[in-house]
PDB file of C-alpha atoms in Angstrom:
ATOM      1  CA  UNK A  29       0.265   0.009  -0.150  1.00 69.00           C
ATOM      2  CA  UNK A  30       1.000   3.238  -1.174  1.00 88.00           C
ATOM      3  CA  UNK A  31       1.978   6.310   1.807  1.00 90.00           C
ATOM      4  CA  UNK A  32       2.008   9.565   1.970  1.00 92.00           C
ATOM      5  CA  UNK A  33       4.634  11.141   5.098  1.00 94.00           C
ATOM      6  CA  UNK A  34       3.116  14.680   5.907  1.00 96.00           C
ATOM      7  CA  UNK A  35       3.821  17.106   9.072  1.00 96.00           C
ATOM      8  CA  UNK A  36       1.441  17.206  11.805  1.00 96.00           C
ATOM      9  CA  UNK A  37       0.187  19.918  11.064  1.00 97.00           C
ATOM     10  CA  UNK A  38      -1.638  18.556   8.269  1.00 98.00           C
ATOM     11  CA  UNK A  39      -3.337  16.267  11.231  1.00 97.00           C
ATOM     12  CA  UNK A  40      -6.985  17.546  11.839  1.00 98.00           C
ATOM     13  CA  UNK A  41      -7.462  17.860  15.730  1.00 97.00           C
ATOM     14  CA  UNK A  42     -10.885  16.226  16.098  1.00 97.00           C
ATOM     15  CA  UNK A  43     -13.480  13.807  14.381  1.00 97.00           C
ATOM     16  CA  UNK A  44     -15.574  16.824  12.902  1.00 98.00           C
ATOM     17  CA  UNK A  45     -19.321  15.901  11.677  1.00 98.00           C
ATOM     18  CA  UNK A  46     -19.207  15.870   8.092  1.00 98.00           C
ATOM     19  CA  UNK A  47     -21.049  14.959   5.031  1.00 97.00           C
ATOM     20  CA  UNK A  48     -20.009  13.590   1.638  1.00 98.00           C
ATOM     21  CA  UNK A  49     -21.090  15.903  -0.829  1.00 98.00           C
ATOM     22  CA  UNK A  50     -20.905  14.980  -4.863  1.00 97.00           C
ATOM     23  CA  UNK A  51     -20.952  11.987  -6.353  1.00 95.00           C
ATOM     24  CA  UNK A  52     -19.201   8.884  -5.449  1.00 94.00           C
ATOM     25  CA  UNK A  53     -15.141   8.674  -6.434  1.00 94.00           C
ATOM     26  CA  UNK A  54     -13.713  11.387  -7.569  1.00 93.00           C
ATOM     27  CA  UNK A  55     -16.135  14.552  -7.729  1.00 93.00           C
ATOM     28  CA  UNK A  56     -17.115  14.328  -3.995  1.00 96.00           C
ATOM     29  CA  UNK A  57     -16.067  15.898  -0.718  1.00 98.00           C
ATOM     30  CA  UNK A  58     -16.262  15.562   2.965  1.00 98.00           C
ATOM     31  CA  UNK A  59     -17.756  18.757   3.923  1.00 98.00           C
ATOM     32  CA  UNK A  60     -18.657  20.045   7.025  1.00 98.00           C
ATOM     33  CA  UNK A  61     -22.458  20.349   7.814  1.00 97.00           C
ATOM     34  CA  UNK A  62     -21.962  23.562   9.584  1.00 97.00           C
ATOM     35  CA  UNK A  63     -20.422  25.432   6.503  1.00 98.00           C
ATOM     36  CA  UNK A  64     -23.191  23.519   4.376  1.00 98.00           C
ATOM     37  CA  UNK A  65     -25.868  25.690   6.433  1.00 97.00           C
ATOM     38  CA  UNK A  66     -24.183  28.976   6.813  1.00 97.00           C
ATOM     39  CA  UNK A  67     -22.880  29.399   2.865  1.00 98.00           C
ATOM     40  CA  UNK A  68     -24.774  31.975   1.058  1.00 97.00           C
ATOM     41  CA  UNK A  69     -22.285  31.935  -2.298  1.00 97.00           C
ATOM     42  CA  UNK A  70     -20.851  28.767  -3.433  1.00 98.00           C
ATOM     43  CA  UNK A  71     -17.865  29.735  -5.830  1.00 97.00           C
ATOM     44  CA  UNK A  72     -16.355  26.657  -7.528  1.00 97.00           C
ATOM     45  CA  UNK A  73     -13.010  27.095  -9.599  1.00 97.00           C
ATOM     46  CA  UNK A  74     -12.243  24.006 -11.672  1.00 95.00           C
ATOM     47  CA  UNK A  75     -15.593  22.023 -12.990  1.00 92.00           C
ATOM     48  CA  UNK A  76     -14.578  20.367 -16.323  1.00 91.00           C
ATOM     49  CA  UNK A  77     -17.543  17.949 -17.081  1.00 90.00           C
ATOM     50  CA  UNK A  78     -18.645  17.334 -13.397  1.00 94.00           C
ATOM     51  CA  UNK A  79     -20.788  19.785 -11.371  1.00 95.00           C
ATOM     52  CA  UNK A  80     -22.431  17.039  -9.006  1.00 96.00           C
ATOM     53  CA  UNK A  81     -20.561  18.565  -6.046  1.00 97.00           C
ATOM     54  CA  UNK A  82     -22.721  22.000  -6.778  1.00 97.00           C
ATOM     55  CA  UNK A  83     -25.914  20.221  -7.458  1.00 96.00           C
ATOM     56  CA  UNK A  84     -25.690  18.351  -4.328  1.00 98.00           C
ATOM     57  CA  UNK A  85     -24.775  21.567  -2.020  1.00 98.00           C
ATOM     58  CA  UNK A  86     -28.154  23.258  -3.699  1.00 97.00           C
ATOM     59  CA  UNK A  87     -30.153  20.226  -2.502  1.00 97.00           C
ATOM     60  CA  UNK A  88     -28.556  20.396   1.055  1.00 97.00           C
ATOM     61  CA  UNK A  89     -29.116  24.257   1.051  1.00 97.00           C
ATOM     62  CA  UNK A  90     -31.460  25.786  -1.487  1.00 96.00           C
ATOM     63  CA  UNK A  91     -31.051  29.438  -0.864  1.00 95.00           C
ATOM     64  CA  UNK A  92     -27.016  29.629  -2.225  1.00 96.00           C
ATOM     65  CA  UNK A  93     -26.018  31.177  -4.985  1.00 96.00           C
ATOM     66  CA  UNK A  94     -23.849  29.503  -7.336  1.00 97.00           C
ATOM     67  CA  UNK A  95     -21.055  30.894  -9.696  1.00 96.00           C
ATOM     68  CA  UNK A  96     -19.021  28.476 -11.528  1.00 96.00           C
ATOM     69  CA  UNK A  97     -15.379  29.192 -12.998  1.00 96.00           C
ATOM     70  CA  UNK A  98     -13.384  27.026 -15.938  1.00 95.00           C
ATOM     71  CA  UNK A  99     -11.731  27.615 -18.669  1.00 92.00           C
ATOM     72  CA  UNK A 100     -11.925  24.289 -20.559  1.00 90.00           C
ATOM     73  CA  UNK A 101     -15.866  23.885 -19.980  1.00 92.00           C
ATOM     74  CA  UNK A 102     -18.647  24.703 -22.883  1.00 92.00           C
ATOM     75  CA  UNK A 103     -21.390  23.626 -25.261  1.00 91.00           C
ATOM     76  CA  UNK A 104     -18.917  22.423 -27.844  1.00 93.00           C
ATOM     77  CA  UNK A 105     -16.233  20.351 -25.324  1.00 93.00           C
ATOM     78  CA  UNK A 106     -19.900  18.573 -24.044  1.00 94.00           C
ATOM     79  CA  UNK A 107     -20.426  17.663 -27.635  1.00 94.00           C
ATOM     80  CA  UNK A 108     -17.012  16.544 -28.722  1.00 92.00           C
ATOM     81  CA  UNK A 109     -17.483  14.371 -25.533  1.00 89.00           C
ATOM     82  CA  UNK A 110     -20.687  12.596 -26.707  1.00 92.00           C
ATOM     83  CA  UNK A 111     -18.952  12.022 -29.996  1.00 93.00           C
ATOM     84  CA  UNK A 112     -15.893  10.506 -28.546  1.00 91.00           C
ATOM     85  CA  UNK A 113     -17.588   8.397 -25.731  1.00 90.00           C
ATOM     86  CA  UNK A 114     -19.987   7.257 -29.036  1.00 91.00           C
ATOM     87  CA  UNK A 115     -16.891   6.021 -31.406  1.00 90.00           C
ATOM     88  CA  UNK A 116     -15.382   4.352 -28.035  1.00 88.00           C
ATOM     89  CA  UNK A 117     -18.670   2.360 -27.313  1.00 85.00           C
ATOM     90  CA  UNK A 118     -17.168  -0.804 -28.655  1.00 81.00           C
ATOM     91  CA  UNK A 119     -14.792  -0.897 -25.345  1.00 82.00           C
ATOM     92  CA  UNK A 120     -16.317  -2.903 -22.670  1.00 82.00           C
ATOM     93  CA  UNK A 121     -17.217  -0.430 -19.857  1.00 77.00           C
ATOM     94  CA  UNK A 122     -17.482   2.813 -21.403  1.00 83.00           C
ATOM     95  CA  UNK A 123     -21.175   2.813 -21.643  1.00 88.00           C
ATOM     96  CA  UNK A 124     -21.108   4.393 -18.215  1.00 86.00           C
ATOM     97  CA  UNK A 125     -19.288   7.646 -19.871  1.00 86.00           C
ATOM     98  CA  UNK A 126     -21.480   7.370 -22.729  1.00 89.00           C
ATOM     99  CA  UNK A 127     -24.361   7.684 -20.434  1.00 91.00           C
ATOM    100  CA  UNK A 128     -23.136  10.294 -18.701  1.00 89.00           C
ATOM    101  CA  UNK A 129     -21.808  12.616 -21.829  1.00 93.00           C
ATOM    102  CA  UNK A 130     -25.458  12.896 -22.972  1.00 92.00           C
ATOM    103  CA  UNK A 131     -27.007  13.827 -19.508  1.00 93.00           C
ATOM    104  CA  UNK A 132     -24.263  16.265 -19.108  1.00 93.00           C
ATOM    105  CA  UNK A 133     -25.562  18.133 -22.088  1.00 93.00           C
ATOM    106  CA  UNK A 134     -29.104  18.301 -20.855  1.00 92.00           C
ATOM    107  CA  UNK A 135     -27.593  19.209 -17.247  1.00 93.00           C
ATOM    108  CA  UNK A 136     -25.664  22.173 -19.057  1.00 92.00           C
ATOM    109  CA  UNK A 137     -28.580  23.840 -20.044  1.00 92.00           C
ATOM    110  CA  UNK A 138     -30.809  22.440 -17.153  1.00 91.00           C
ATOM    111  CA  UNK A 139     -28.475  23.457 -14.204  1.00 93.00           C
ATOM    112  CA  UNK A 140     -24.727  24.755 -15.386  1.00 92.00           C
ATOM    113  CA  UNK A 141     -25.016  27.370 -18.183  1.00 91.00           C
ATOM    114  CA  UNK A 142     -26.732  30.319 -16.275  1.00 92.00           C
ATOM    115  CA  UNK A 143     -23.976  29.778 -13.292  1.00 94.00           C
ATOM    116  CA  UNK A 144     -20.867  29.154 -15.271  1.00 93.00           C
ATOM    117  CA  UNK A 145     -18.352  31.523 -16.397  1.00 94.00           C
ATOM    118  CA  UNK A 146     -15.896  30.481 -19.151  1.00 92.00           C
ATOM    119  CA  UNK A 147     -12.395  31.804 -17.340  1.00 91.00           C
ATOM    120  CA  UNK A 148      -9.079  30.677 -16.118  1.00 89.00           C
ATOM    121  CA  UNK A 149      -8.792  31.817 -12.684  1.00 93.00           C
ATOM    122  CA  UNK A 150      -5.513  33.609 -11.857  1.00 93.00           C
ATOM    123  CA  UNK A 151      -4.672  35.758  -8.716  1.00 93.00           C
ATOM    124  CA  UNK A 152      -5.710  38.938 -10.199  1.00 92.00           C
ATOM    125  CA  UNK A 153      -9.295  37.812 -11.152  1.00 93.00           C
ATOM    126  CA  UNK A 154      -9.641  35.792  -8.233  1.00 95.00           C
ATOM    127  CA  UNK A 155      -9.333  39.170  -5.871  1.00 94.00           C
ATOM    128  CA  UNK A 156     -11.822  40.570  -8.105  1.00 92.00           C
ATOM    129  CA  UNK A 157     -14.275  37.789  -7.246  1.00 93.00           C
ATOM    130  CA  UNK A 158     -13.907  38.125  -3.676  1.00 92.00           C
ATOM    131  CA  UNK A 159     -13.984  41.676  -3.750  1.00 87.00           C
ATOM    132  CA  UNK A 160     -17.493  41.298  -5.094  1.00 87.00           C
ATOM    133  CA  UNK A 161     -20.564  41.465  -2.656  1.00 80.00           C
ATOM    134  CA  UNK A 162     -20.274  37.816  -1.721  1.00 88.00           C
ATOM    135  CA  UNK A 163     -20.491  36.897   2.029  1.00 89.00           C
ATOM    136  CA  UNK A 164     -20.686  33.417   3.539  1.00 95.00           C
ATOM    137  CA  UNK A 165     -18.698  32.051   0.928  1.00 97.00           C
ATOM    138  CA  UNK A 166     -17.698  28.761   0.310  1.00 98.00           C
ATOM    139  CA  UNK A 167     -15.110  27.584  -1.894  1.00 98.00           C
ATOM    140  CA  UNK A 168     -14.402  24.443  -4.058  1.00 98.00           C
ATOM    141  CA  UNK A 169     -11.004  24.631  -5.677  1.00 98.00           C
ATOM    142  CA  UNK A 170      -9.592  22.077  -8.297  1.00 96.00           C
ATOM    143  CA  UNK A 171      -7.360  23.937 -10.806  1.00 95.00           C
ATOM    144  CA  UNK A 172      -4.515  21.737 -11.308  1.00 91.00           C
ATOM    145  CA  UNK A 173      -2.031  23.214  -9.624  1.00 91.00           C
ATOM    146  CA  UNK A 174      -2.957  27.085 -10.115  1.00 94.00           C
ATOM    147  CA  UNK A 175      -4.256  27.169  -6.386  1.00 97.00           C
ATOM    148  CA  UNK A 176      -0.642  28.034  -5.122  1.00 98.00           C
ATOM    149  CA  UNK A 177      -1.066  31.632  -6.511  1.00 96.00           C
ATOM    150  CA  UNK A 178      -4.434  31.843  -4.741  1.00 97.00           C
ATOM    151  CA  UNK A 179      -3.537  30.927  -1.039  1.00 98.00           C
ATOM    152  CA  UNK A 180      -2.628  34.764   0.177  1.00 97.00           C
ATOM    153  CA  UNK A 181      -5.981  36.001  -1.316  1.00 97.00           C
ATOM    154  CA  UNK A 182      -7.632  33.213   0.244  1.00 98.00           C
ATOM    155  CA  UNK A 183      -6.220  33.931   3.495  1.00 98.00           C
ATOM    156  CA  UNK A 184      -6.624  37.869   3.598  1.00 96.00           C
ATOM    157  CA  UNK A 185     -10.666  37.160   2.994  1.00 96.00           C
ATOM    158  CA  UNK A 186     -11.063  34.316   5.339  1.00 96.00           C
ATOM    159  CA  UNK A 187     -13.264  36.334   7.470  1.00 96.00           C
ATOM    160  CA  UNK A 188     -15.936  36.005   4.975  1.00 96.00           C
ATOM    161  CA  UNK A 189     -15.390  32.249   3.804  1.00 97.00           C
ATOM    162  CA  UNK A 190     -17.605  29.463   5.271  1.00 98.00           C
ATOM    163  CA  UNK A 191     -15.675  26.730   4.061  1.00 98.00           C
ATOM    164  CA  UNK A 192     -13.459  25.505   1.650  1.00 98.00           C
ATOM    165  CA  UNK A 193     -12.711  21.970  -0.474  1.00 98.00           C
ATOM    166  CA  UNK A 194      -9.218  22.395  -1.971  1.00 98.00           C
ATOM    167  CA  UNK A 195      -6.989  20.260  -3.947  1.00 97.00           C
ATOM    168  CA  UNK A 196      -3.650  20.399  -3.616  1.00 98.00           C
ATOM    169  CA  UNK A 197      -1.253  19.134  -6.323  1.00 96.00           C
ATOM    170  CA  UNK A 198       2.468  18.434  -6.469  1.00 96.00           C
ATOM    171  CA  UNK A 199       2.432  18.675  -2.701  1.00 96.00           C
ATOM    172  CA  UNK A 200       5.517  17.844  -1.951  1.00 95.00           C
ATOM    173  CA  UNK A 201       7.193  20.564  -4.446  1.00 96.00           C
ATOM    174  CA  UNK A 202       4.954  22.823  -2.699  1.00 97.00           C
ATOM    175  CA  UNK A 203       4.804  21.716   0.947  1.00 97.00           C
ATOM    176  CA  UNK A 204       6.666  24.946   2.803  1.00 97.00           C
ATOM    177  CA  UNK A 205       3.465  26.995   0.803  1.00 98.00           C
ATOM    178  CA  UNK A 206       0.727  24.429   1.961  1.00 98.00           C
ATOM    179  CA  UNK A 207       2.312  24.515   5.584  1.00 98.00           C
ATOM    180  CA  UNK A 208       2.176  28.183   5.459  1.00 98.00           C
ATOM    181  CA  UNK A 209      -1.458  28.256   4.351  1.00 98.00           C
ATOM    182  CA  UNK A 210      -2.526  26.099   7.399  1.00 98.00           C
ATOM    183  CA  UNK A 211      -0.545  28.181   9.671  1.00 98.00           C
ATOM    184  CA  UNK A 212      -2.147  31.287   8.326  1.00 98.00           C
ATOM    185  CA  UNK A 213      -5.797  30.552   7.646  1.00 98.00           C
ATOM    186  CA  UNK A 214      -8.576  31.443  10.157  1.00 97.00           C
ATOM    187  CA  UNK A 215     -10.421  28.065   9.479  1.00 98.00           C
ATOM    188  CA  UNK A 216     -10.231  24.824  11.087  1.00 98.00           C
ATOM    189  CA  UNK A 217      -8.736  21.641   9.105  1.00 98.00           C
ATOM    190  CA  UNK A 218     -11.558  19.074   9.323  1.00 98.00           C
ATOM    191  CA  UNK A 219     -10.473  16.458   6.619  1.00 98.00           C
ATOM    192  CA  UNK A 220      -7.785  15.109   4.654  1.00 98.00           C
ATOM    193  CA  UNK A 221      -7.522  12.498   1.769  1.00 97.00           C
ATOM    194  CA  UNK A 222      -5.047  11.718  -0.760  1.00 96.00           C
ATOM    195  CA  UNK A 223      -6.201  11.346  -4.425  1.00 94.00           C
ATOM    196  CA  UNK A 224      -4.997   8.050  -5.321  1.00 92.00           C
ATOM    197  CA  UNK A 225      -4.986   8.648  -8.971  1.00 88.00           C
ATOM    198  CA  UNK A 226      -1.104   8.510  -9.168  1.00 85.00           C
ATOM    199  CA  UNK A 227      -0.865   5.595  -6.401  1.00 81.00           C
ATOM    200  CA  UNK A 228       2.412   4.864  -7.526  1.00 77.00           C
ATOM    201  CA  UNK A 229       3.592   8.535  -7.048  1.00 82.00           C
ATOM    202  CA  UNK A 230       1.301  10.336  -4.593  1.00 90.00           C
ATOM    203  CA  UNK A 231       1.474  13.907  -4.486  1.00 93.00           C
ATOM    204  CA  UNK A 232      -2.240  14.907  -4.736  1.00 95.00           C
ATOM    205  CA  UNK A 233      -3.892  16.065  -1.580  1.00 97.00           C
ATOM    206  CA  UNK A 234      -7.724  17.105  -0.760  1.00 98.00           C
ATOM    207  CA  UNK A 235      -8.038  19.330   2.208  1.00 98.00           C
ATOM    208  CA  UNK A 236     -11.200  20.688   3.623  1.00 98.00           C
ATOM    209  CA  UNK A 237     -11.684  23.239   5.756  1.00 98.00           C
ATOM    210  CA  UNK A 238     -14.394  24.622   7.836  1.00 98.00           C
ATOM    211  CA  UNK A 239     -14.946  27.969  10.093  1.00 97.00           C
ATOM    212  CA  UNK A 240     -17.428  26.741  12.686  1.00 95.00           C
ATOM    213  CA  UNK A 241     -17.205  23.160  12.515  1.00 97.00           C
ATOM    214  CA  UNK A 242     -19.089  20.794  14.823  1.00 95.00           C
ATOM    215  CA  UNK A 243     -17.024  18.446  16.856  1.00 97.00           C
ATOM    216  CA  UNK A 244     -18.169  14.461  16.606  1.00 95.00           C
ATOM    217  CA  UNK A 245     -15.440  13.284  18.290  1.00 95.00           C
ATOM    218  CA  UNK A 246     -12.375  14.760  20.168  1.00 95.00           C
ATOM    219  CA  UNK A 247      -9.844  12.100  19.120  1.00 94.00           C
ATOM    220  CA  UNK A 248      -9.201  12.186  15.487  1.00 95.00           C
ATOM    221  CA  UNK A 249      -9.279   8.844  13.515  1.00 92.00           C
ATOM    222  CA  UNK A 250      -8.129   8.179   9.798  1.00 92.00           C
ATOM    223  CA  UNK A 251      -9.051   7.757   7.231  1.00 91.00           C
ATOM    224  CA  UNK A 252     -12.714   9.028   7.657  1.00 94.00           C
ATOM    225  CA  UNK A 253     -15.240   6.406   6.571  1.00 93.00           C
ATOM    226  CA  UNK A 254     -17.197   8.470   4.380  1.00 95.00           C
ATOM    227  CA  UNK A 255     -14.184   9.077   2.122  1.00 95.00           C
ATOM    228  CA  UNK A 256     -14.166   7.003  -1.143  1.00 95.00           C
ATOM    229  CA  UNK A 257     -10.901   5.993  -3.615  1.00 94.00           C
ATOM    230  CA  UNK A 258     -10.866   8.806  -6.171  1.00 94.00           C
ATOM    231  CA  UNK A 259      -9.979   6.122  -8.828  1.00 92.00           C
ATOM    232  CA  UNK A 260     -11.648   2.870  -7.740  1.00 91.00           C
ATOM    233  CA  UNK A 261      -9.203   0.779  -9.438  1.00 90.00           C
ATOM    234  CA  UNK A 262      -6.537   1.726  -7.067  1.00 91.00           C
ATOM    235  CA  UNK A 263      -5.537   0.798  -3.691  1.00 91.00           C
ATOM    236  CA  UNK A 264      -6.091   3.692  -0.846  1.00 91.00           C
ATOM    237  CA  UNK A 265      -3.302   5.729   0.164  1.00 93.00           C
ATOM    238  CA  UNK A 266      -2.350   5.824   3.779  1.00 93.00           C
ATOM    239  CA  UNK A 267      -0.971   8.797   5.354  1.00 95.00           C
ATOM    240  CA  UNK A 268       1.756   8.657   8.099  1.00 94.00           C
ATOM    241  CA  UNK A 269       1.855  12.019  10.061  1.00 95.00           C
ATOM    242  CA  UNK A 270       5.475  13.210  11.598  1.00 93.00           C
TER     243      UNK A 270
END
């Protein structure tokens, strides 16, 4: 079984009351129930072809405003995905992907299009986003390594943030940046989950934060039984704190 070795600052202090939001496996995140209730604006950075988290969050909190950012997503992109999956239908096990690509076409118009902005996120435009009249914000961030340029801005605006689910890439190259963020952010780390897509060279980590989490058990236990493998074909990755 593959292993990550991380400093103790990465270890949550307690077991918190969490709920899995989003689909099974990759795309779902453990999220603090208090953060879900208190959120008024869900800002999602990085969507690609999966908005299951945003849809599920809306089910749990119907009054929220949702804004999603991604440069890769468009109607044309989704049509191309349908064509590609149609060609691949002869491959065993691809029928599920084909059905998903068709459903995405309909959901793009029914749910996504009026909440979506086609834009890459960088430090400059992210600062402008947070300067708008959003309050009680929840951030979901999966932007393939660009997250590091946003960390200082998140810390400066943490007073208006209820919770965060963020995926960190290339963690060992950026360990000092993540440690600095953990020290400075005025939110509680409530869950840690290694992404097992790169099982032989694990370096992707999902962290969840909350402003006022509910404690389930004062003693932290790892892993959380609500967590799932990102890639069901690979084994789980263990974490060793030092």
